[in-house]
PDB file of C-alpha atoms and ligand atoms in Angstrom:
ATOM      1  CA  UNK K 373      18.992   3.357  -4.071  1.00 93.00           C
ATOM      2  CA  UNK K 374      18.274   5.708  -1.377  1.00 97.00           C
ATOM      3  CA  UNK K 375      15.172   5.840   0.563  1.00 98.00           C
ATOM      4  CA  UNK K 376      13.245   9.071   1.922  1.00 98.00           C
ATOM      5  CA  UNK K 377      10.569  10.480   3.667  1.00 98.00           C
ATOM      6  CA  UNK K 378       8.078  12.404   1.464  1.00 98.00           C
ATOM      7  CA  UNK K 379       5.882  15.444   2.797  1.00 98.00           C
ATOM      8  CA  UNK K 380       2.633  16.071   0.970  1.00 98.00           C
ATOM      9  CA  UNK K 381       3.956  18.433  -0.929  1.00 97.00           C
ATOM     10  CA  UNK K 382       7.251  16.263  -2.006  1.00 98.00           C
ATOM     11  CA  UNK K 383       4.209  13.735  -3.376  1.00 98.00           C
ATOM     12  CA  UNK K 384       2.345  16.176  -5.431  1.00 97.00           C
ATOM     13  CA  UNK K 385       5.726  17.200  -7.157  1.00 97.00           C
ATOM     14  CA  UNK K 386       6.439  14.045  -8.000  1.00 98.00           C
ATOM     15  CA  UNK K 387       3.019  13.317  -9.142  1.00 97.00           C
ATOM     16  CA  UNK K 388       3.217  12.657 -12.548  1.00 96.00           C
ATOM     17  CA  UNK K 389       6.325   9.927 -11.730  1.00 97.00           C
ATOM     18  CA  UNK K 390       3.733   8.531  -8.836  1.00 97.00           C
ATOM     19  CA  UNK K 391       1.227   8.230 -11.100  1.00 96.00           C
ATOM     20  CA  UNK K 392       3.866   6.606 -13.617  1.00 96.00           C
ATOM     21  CA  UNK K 393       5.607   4.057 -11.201  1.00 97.00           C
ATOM     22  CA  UNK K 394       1.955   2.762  -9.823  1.00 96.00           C
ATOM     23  CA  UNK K 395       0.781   2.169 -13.777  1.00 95.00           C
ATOM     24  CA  UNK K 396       3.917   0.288 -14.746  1.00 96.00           C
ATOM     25  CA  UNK K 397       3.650  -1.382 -11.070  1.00 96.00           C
ATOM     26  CA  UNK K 398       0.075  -2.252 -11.891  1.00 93.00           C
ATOM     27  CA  UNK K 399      -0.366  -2.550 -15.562  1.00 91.00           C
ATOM     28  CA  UNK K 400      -3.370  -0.145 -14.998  1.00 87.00           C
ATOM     29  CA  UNK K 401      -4.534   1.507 -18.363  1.00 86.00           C
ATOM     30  CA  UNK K 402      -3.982   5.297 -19.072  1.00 86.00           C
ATOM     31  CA  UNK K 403      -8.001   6.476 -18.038  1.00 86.00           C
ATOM     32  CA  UNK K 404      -7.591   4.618 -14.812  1.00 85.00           C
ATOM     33  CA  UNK K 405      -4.013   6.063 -13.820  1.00 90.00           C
ATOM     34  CA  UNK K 406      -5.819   9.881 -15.026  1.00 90.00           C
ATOM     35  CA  UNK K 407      -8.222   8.965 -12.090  1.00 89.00           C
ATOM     36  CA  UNK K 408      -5.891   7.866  -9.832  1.00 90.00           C
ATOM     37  CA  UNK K 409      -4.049  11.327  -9.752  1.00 93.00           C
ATOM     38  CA  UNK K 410      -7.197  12.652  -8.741  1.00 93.00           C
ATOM     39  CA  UNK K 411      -7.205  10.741  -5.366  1.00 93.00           C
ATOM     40  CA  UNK K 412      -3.694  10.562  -5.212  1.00 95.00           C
ATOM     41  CA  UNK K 413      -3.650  14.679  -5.018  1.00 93.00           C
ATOM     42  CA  UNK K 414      -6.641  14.416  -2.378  1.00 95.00           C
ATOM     43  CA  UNK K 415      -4.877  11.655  -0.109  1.00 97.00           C
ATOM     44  CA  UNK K 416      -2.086  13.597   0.581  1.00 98.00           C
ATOM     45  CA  UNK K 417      -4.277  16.109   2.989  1.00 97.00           C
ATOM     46  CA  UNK K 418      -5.757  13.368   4.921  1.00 98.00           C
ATOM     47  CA  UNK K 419      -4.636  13.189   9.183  1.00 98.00           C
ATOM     48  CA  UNK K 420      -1.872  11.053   9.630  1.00 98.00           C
ATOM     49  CA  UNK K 421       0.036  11.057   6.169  1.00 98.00           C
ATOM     50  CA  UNK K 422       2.990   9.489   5.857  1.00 98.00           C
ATOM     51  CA  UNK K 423       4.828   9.005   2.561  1.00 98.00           C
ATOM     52  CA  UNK K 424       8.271   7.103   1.497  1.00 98.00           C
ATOM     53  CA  UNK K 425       9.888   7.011  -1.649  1.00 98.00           C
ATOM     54  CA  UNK K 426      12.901   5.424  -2.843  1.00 98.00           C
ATOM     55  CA  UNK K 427      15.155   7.684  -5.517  1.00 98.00           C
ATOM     56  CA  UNK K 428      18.024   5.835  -7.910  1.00 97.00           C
ATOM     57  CA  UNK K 429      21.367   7.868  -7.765  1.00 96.00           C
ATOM     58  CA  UNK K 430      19.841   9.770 -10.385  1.00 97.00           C
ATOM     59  CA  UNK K 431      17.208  10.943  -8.318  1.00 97.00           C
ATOM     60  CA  UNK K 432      14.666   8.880 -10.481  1.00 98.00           C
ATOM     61  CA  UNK K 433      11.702   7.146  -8.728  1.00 98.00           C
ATOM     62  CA  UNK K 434      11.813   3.680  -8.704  1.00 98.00           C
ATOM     63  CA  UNK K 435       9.015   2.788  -6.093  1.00 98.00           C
ATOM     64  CA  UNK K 436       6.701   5.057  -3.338  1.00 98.00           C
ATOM     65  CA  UNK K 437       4.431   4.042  -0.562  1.00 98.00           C
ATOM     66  CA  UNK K 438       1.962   6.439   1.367  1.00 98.00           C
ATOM     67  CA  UNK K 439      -0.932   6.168   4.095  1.00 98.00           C
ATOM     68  CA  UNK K 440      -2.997   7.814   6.071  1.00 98.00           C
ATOM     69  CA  UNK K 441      -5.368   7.773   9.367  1.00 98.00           C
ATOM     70  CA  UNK K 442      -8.570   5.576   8.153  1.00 98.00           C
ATOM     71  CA  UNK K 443     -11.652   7.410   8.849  1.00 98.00           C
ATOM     72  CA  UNK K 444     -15.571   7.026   8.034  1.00 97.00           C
ATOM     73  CA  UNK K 445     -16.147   9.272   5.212  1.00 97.00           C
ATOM     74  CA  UNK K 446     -13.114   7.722   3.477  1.00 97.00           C
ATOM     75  CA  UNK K 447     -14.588   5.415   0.592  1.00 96.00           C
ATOM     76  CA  UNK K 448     -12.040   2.462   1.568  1.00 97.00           C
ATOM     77  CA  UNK K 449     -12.595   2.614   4.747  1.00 98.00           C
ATOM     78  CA  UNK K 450     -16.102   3.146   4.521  1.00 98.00           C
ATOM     79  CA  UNK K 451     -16.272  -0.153   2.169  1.00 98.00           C
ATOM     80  CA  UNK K 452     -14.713  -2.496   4.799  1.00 98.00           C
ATOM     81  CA  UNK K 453     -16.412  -0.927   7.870  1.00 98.00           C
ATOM     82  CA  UNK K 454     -19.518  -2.236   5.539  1.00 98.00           C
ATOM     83  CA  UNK K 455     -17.941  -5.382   5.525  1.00 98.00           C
ATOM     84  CA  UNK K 456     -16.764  -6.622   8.668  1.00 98.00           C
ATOM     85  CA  UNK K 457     -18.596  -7.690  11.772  1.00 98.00           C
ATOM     86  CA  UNK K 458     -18.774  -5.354  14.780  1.00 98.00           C
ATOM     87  CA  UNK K 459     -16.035  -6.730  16.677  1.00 98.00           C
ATOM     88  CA  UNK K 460     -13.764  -6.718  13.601  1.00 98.00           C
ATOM     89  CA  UNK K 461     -14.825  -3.320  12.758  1.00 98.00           C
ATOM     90  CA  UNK K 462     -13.554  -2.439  16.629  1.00 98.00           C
ATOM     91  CA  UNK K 463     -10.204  -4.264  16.626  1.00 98.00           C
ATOM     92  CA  UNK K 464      -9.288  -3.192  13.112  1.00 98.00           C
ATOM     93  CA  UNK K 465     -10.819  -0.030  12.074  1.00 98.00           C
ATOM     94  CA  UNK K 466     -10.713   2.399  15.604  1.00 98.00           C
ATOM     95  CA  UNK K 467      -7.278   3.691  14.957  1.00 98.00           C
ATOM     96  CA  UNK K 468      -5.811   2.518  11.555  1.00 98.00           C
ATOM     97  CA  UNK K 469      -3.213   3.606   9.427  1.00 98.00           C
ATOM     98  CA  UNK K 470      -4.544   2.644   6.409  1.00 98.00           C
ATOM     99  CA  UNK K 471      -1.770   1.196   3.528  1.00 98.00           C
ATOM    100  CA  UNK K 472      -2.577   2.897   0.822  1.00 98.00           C
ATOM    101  CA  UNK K 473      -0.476   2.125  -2.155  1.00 98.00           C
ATOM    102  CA  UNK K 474       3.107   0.490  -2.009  1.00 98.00           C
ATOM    103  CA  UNK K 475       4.632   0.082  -5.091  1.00 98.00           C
ATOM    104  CA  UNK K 476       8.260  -0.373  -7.030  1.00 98.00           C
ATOM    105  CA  UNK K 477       9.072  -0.171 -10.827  1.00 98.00           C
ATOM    106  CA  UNK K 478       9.348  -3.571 -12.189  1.00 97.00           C
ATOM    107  CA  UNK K 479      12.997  -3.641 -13.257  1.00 97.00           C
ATOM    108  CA  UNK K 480      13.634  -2.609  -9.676  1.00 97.00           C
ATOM    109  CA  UNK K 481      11.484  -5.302  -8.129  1.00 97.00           C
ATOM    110  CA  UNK K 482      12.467  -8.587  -6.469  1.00 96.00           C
ATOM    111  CA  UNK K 483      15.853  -6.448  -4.595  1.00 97.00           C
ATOM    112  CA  UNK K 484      13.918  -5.555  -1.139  1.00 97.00           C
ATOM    113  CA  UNK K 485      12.920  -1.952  -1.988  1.00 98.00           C
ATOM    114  CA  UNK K 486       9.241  -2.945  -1.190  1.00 98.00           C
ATOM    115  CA  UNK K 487      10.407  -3.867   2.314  1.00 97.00           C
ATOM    116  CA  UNK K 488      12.300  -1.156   3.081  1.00 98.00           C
ATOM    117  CA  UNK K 489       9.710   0.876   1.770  1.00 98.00           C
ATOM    118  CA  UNK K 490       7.309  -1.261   4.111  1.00 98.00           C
ATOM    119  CA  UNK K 491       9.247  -1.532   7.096  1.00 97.00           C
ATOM    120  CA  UNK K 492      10.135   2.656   6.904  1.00 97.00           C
ATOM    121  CA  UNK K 493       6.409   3.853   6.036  1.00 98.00           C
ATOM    122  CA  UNK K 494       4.836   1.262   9.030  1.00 98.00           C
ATOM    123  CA  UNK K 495       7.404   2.741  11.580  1.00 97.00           C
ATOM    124  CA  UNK K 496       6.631   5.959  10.571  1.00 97.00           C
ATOM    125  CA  UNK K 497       2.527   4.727  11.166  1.00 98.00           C
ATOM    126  CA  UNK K 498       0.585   6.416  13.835  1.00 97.00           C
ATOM    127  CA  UNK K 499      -2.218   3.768  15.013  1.00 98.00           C
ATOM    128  CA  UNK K 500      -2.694   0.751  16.986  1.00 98.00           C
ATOM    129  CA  UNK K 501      -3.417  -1.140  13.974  1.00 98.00           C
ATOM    130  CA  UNK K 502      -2.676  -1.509  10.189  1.00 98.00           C
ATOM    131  CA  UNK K 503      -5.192  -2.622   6.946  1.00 98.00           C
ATOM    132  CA  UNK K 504      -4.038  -2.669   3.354  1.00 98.00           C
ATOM    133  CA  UNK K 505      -5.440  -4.867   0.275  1.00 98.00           C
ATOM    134  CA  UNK K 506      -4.326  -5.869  -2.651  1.00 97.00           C
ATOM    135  CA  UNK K 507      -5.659  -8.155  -5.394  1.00 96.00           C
ATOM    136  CA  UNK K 508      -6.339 -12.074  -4.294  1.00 98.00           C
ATOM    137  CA  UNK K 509      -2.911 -13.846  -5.766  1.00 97.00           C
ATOM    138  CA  UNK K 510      -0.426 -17.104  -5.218  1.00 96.00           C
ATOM    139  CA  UNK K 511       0.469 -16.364  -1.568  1.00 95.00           C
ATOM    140  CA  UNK K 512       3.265 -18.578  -2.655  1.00 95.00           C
ATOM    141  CA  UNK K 513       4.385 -17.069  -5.949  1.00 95.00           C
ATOM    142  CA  UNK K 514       2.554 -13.166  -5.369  1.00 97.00           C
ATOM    143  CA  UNK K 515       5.868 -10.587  -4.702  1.00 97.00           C
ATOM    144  CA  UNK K 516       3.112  -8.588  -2.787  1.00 98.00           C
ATOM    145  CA  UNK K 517       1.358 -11.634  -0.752  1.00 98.00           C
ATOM    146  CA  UNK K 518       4.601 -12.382   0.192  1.00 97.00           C
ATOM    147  CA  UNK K 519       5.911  -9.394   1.155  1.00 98.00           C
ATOM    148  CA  UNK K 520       2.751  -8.819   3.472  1.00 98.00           C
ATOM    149  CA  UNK K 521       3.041 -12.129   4.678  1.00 97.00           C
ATOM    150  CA  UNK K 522       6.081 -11.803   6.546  1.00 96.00           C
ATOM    151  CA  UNK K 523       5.436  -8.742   7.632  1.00 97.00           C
ATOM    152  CA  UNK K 524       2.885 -10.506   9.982  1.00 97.00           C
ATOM    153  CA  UNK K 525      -0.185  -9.645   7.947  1.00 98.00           C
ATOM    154  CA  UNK K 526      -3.125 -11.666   8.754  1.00 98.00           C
ATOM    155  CA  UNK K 527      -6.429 -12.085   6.695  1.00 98.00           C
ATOM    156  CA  UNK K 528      -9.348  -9.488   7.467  1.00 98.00           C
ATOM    157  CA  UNK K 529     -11.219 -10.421   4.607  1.00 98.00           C
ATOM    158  CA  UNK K 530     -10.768 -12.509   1.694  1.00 98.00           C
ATOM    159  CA  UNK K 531     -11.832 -12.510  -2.062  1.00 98.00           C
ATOM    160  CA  UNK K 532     -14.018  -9.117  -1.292  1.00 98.00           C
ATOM    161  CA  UNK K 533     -15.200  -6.994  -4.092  1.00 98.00           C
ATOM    162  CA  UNK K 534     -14.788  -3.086  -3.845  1.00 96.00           C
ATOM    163  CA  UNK K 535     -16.929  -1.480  -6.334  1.00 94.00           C
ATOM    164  CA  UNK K 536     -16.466  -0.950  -9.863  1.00 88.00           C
ATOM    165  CA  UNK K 537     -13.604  -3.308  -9.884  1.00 88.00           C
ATOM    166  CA  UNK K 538     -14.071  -6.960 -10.812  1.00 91.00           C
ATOM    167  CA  UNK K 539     -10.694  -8.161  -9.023  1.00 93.00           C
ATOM    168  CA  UNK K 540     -11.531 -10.386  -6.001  1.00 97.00           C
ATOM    169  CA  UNK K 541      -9.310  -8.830  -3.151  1.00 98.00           C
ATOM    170  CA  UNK K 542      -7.664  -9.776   0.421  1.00 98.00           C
ATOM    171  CA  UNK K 543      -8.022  -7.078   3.009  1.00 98.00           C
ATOM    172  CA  UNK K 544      -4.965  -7.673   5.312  1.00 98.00           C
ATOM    173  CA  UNK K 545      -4.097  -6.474   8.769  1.00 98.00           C
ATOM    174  CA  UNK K 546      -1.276  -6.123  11.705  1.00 98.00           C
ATOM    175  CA  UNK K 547      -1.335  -4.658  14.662  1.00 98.00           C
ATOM    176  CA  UNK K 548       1.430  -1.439  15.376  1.00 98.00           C
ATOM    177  CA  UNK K 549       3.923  -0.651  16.378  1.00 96.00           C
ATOM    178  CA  UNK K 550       5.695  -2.535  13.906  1.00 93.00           C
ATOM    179  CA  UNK K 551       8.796  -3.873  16.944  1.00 81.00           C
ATOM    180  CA  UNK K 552      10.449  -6.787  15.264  1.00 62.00           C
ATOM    181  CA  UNK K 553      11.597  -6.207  11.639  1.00 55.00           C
ATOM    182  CA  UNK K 554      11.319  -8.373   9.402  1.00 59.00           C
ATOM    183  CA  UNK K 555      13.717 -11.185   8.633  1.00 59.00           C
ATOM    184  CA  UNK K 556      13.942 -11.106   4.708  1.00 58.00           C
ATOM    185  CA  UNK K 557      15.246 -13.956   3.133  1.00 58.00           C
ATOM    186  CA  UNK K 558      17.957 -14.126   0.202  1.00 57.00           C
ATOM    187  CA  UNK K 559      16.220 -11.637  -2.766  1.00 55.00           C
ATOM    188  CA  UNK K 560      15.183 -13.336  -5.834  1.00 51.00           C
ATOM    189  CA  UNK K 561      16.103 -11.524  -9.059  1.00 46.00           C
TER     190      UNK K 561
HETATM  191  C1  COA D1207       4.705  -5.774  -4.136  1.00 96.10           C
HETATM  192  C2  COA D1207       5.964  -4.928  -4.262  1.00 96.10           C
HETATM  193  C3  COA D1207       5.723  -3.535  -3.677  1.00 96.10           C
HETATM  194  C4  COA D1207       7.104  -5.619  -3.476  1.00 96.10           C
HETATM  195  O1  COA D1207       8.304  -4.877  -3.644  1.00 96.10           O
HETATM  196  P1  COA D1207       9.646  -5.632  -4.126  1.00 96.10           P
HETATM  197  O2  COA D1207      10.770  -4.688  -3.950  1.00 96.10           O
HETATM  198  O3  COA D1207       9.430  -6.192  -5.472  1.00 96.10           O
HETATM  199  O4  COA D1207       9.685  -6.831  -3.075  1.00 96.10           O
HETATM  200  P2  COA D1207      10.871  -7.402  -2.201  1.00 96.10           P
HETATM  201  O5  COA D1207      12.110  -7.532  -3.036  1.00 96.10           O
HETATM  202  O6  COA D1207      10.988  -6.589  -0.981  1.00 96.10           O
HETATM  203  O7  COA D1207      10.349  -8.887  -1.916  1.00 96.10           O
HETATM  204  C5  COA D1207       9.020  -9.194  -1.584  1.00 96.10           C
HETATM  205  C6  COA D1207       8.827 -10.688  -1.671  1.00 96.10           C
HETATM  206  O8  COA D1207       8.786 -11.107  -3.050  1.00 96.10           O
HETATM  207  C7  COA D1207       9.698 -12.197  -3.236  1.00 96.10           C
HETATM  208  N1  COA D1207      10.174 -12.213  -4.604  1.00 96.10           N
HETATM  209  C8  COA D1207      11.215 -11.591  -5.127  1.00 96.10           C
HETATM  210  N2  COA D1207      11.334 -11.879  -6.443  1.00 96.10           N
HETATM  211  C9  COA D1207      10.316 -12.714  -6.735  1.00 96.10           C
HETATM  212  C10 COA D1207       9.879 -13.367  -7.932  1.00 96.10           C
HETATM  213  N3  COA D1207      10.548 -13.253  -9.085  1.00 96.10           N
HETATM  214  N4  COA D1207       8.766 -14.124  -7.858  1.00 96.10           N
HETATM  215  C11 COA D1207       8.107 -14.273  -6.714  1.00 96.10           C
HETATM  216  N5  COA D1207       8.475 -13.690  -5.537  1.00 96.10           N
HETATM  217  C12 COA D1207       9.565 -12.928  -5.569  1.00 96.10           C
HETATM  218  C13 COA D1207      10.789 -11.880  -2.242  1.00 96.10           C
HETATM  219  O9  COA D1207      11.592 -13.019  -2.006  1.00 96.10           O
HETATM  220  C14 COA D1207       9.969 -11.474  -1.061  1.00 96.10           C
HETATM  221  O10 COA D1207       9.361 -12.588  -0.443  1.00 96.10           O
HETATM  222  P3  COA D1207      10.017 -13.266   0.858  1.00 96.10           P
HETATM  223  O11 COA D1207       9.997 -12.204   1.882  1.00 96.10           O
HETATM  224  O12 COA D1207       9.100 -14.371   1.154  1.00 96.10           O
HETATM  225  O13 COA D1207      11.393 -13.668   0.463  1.00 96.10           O
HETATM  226  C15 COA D1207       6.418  -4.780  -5.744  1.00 96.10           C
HETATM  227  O14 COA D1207       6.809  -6.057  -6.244  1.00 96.10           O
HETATM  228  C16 COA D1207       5.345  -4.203  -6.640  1.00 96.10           C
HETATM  229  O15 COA D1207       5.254  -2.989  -6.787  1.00 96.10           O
HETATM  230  N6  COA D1207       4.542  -5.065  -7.278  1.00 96.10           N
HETATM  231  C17 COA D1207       3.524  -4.648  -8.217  1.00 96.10           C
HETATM  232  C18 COA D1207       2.483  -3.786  -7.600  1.00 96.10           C
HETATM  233  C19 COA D1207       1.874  -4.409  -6.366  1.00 96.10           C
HETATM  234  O16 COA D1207       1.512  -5.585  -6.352  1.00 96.10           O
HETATM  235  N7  COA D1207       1.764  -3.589  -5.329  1.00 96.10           N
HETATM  236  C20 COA D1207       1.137  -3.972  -4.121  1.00 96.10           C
HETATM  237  C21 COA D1207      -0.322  -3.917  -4.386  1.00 96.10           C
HETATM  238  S1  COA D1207      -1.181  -3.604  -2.911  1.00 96.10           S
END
């Protein structure tokens, strides 16, 4: 497996195997994914972009992660300024790289591609801090609560509703640079 840095343009090439790896990842249906490539195609312009991808020997995609600068205007960010309390909104939302998606194929989950993909997209971060969510889960059983976990991720918000989606989520954060790595323990199959 070999991981890379995407441009923009890498991302919208690969679009349609983006847009496949995140509904396998997610087990969204086909009209949400066809909406998703919408934004997907729009993120990529945003200030502070940053995209990794990891590529079999085949060159096929088996997992992608992207972000951007978080700025007012931006519906997520927009949805958690909303949210939080002043001082949160100053210590976590005043220069953010925003997590955007993060996400492997299953057969190739559960062998550490998430954190590489992690650990290479937050050290290629601008920002003093870092916000992500992802659907409210077993922190103990949850391959993504786990992987955020150690990572240092700390709760923003917890079982918050964006939306138009009835999935209770966490909004997690860290601060930047991301200096000590990670210690992963053994990989599961
Ligand atoms: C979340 C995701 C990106 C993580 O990538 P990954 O390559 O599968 O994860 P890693 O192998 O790096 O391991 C992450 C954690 O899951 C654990 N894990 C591995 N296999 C597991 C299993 N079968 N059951 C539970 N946890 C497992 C790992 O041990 C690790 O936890 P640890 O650090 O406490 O040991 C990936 O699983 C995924 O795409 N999941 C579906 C989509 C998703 O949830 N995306 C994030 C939404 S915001």
């Amino acid at each position: 497996m070999r991981l890379v840095r995407w441009t923009p343009d890498d991302l919208v090439r690969r679009l349609d195997d983006v847009v496949a790896v995140y509904g396998e990842a997610m087990n969204y249906r086909a009209d949400l994914l066809e909406a998703r490539r919408g934004y997907i195609a729009t993120h990529v312009r945003r200030p502070g972009f940053r995209a990794v991808a990891s590529l079999t020997t085949e060159g096929h995609l088996a997992g992608f992660g992207y972000g951007y600068q978080g700025a007012s205007g931006q519906w997520w960010h927009d949805q958690v300024h909303r949210a939080l309390a002043p001082q949160a909104r100053q210590r976590w939302l005043t220069d953010c790289f925003e997590v955007v998606e993060l996400h492997v194929r299953p057969p190739a989950q559960g062998h550490r591609v998430g954190t590489r993909q992690l650990t290479a997209l937050l050290t290629l971060a601008e920002g003093s801090t870092t916000l992500l969510s992802t659907p409210e889960a077993d922190e103990r059983t949850s391959r993504a609560w786990r992987l955020y976990r150690r990572f240092g991720f700390v709760d923003v918000l917890r079982h918050f509703r964006f939306p138009g989606d009835e999935r209770p989520f966490g909004v997690l954060g860290r601060d930047l640079p991301l200096t000590a790595p990670a210690a992963p323990g053994p990989a599961t199959p």
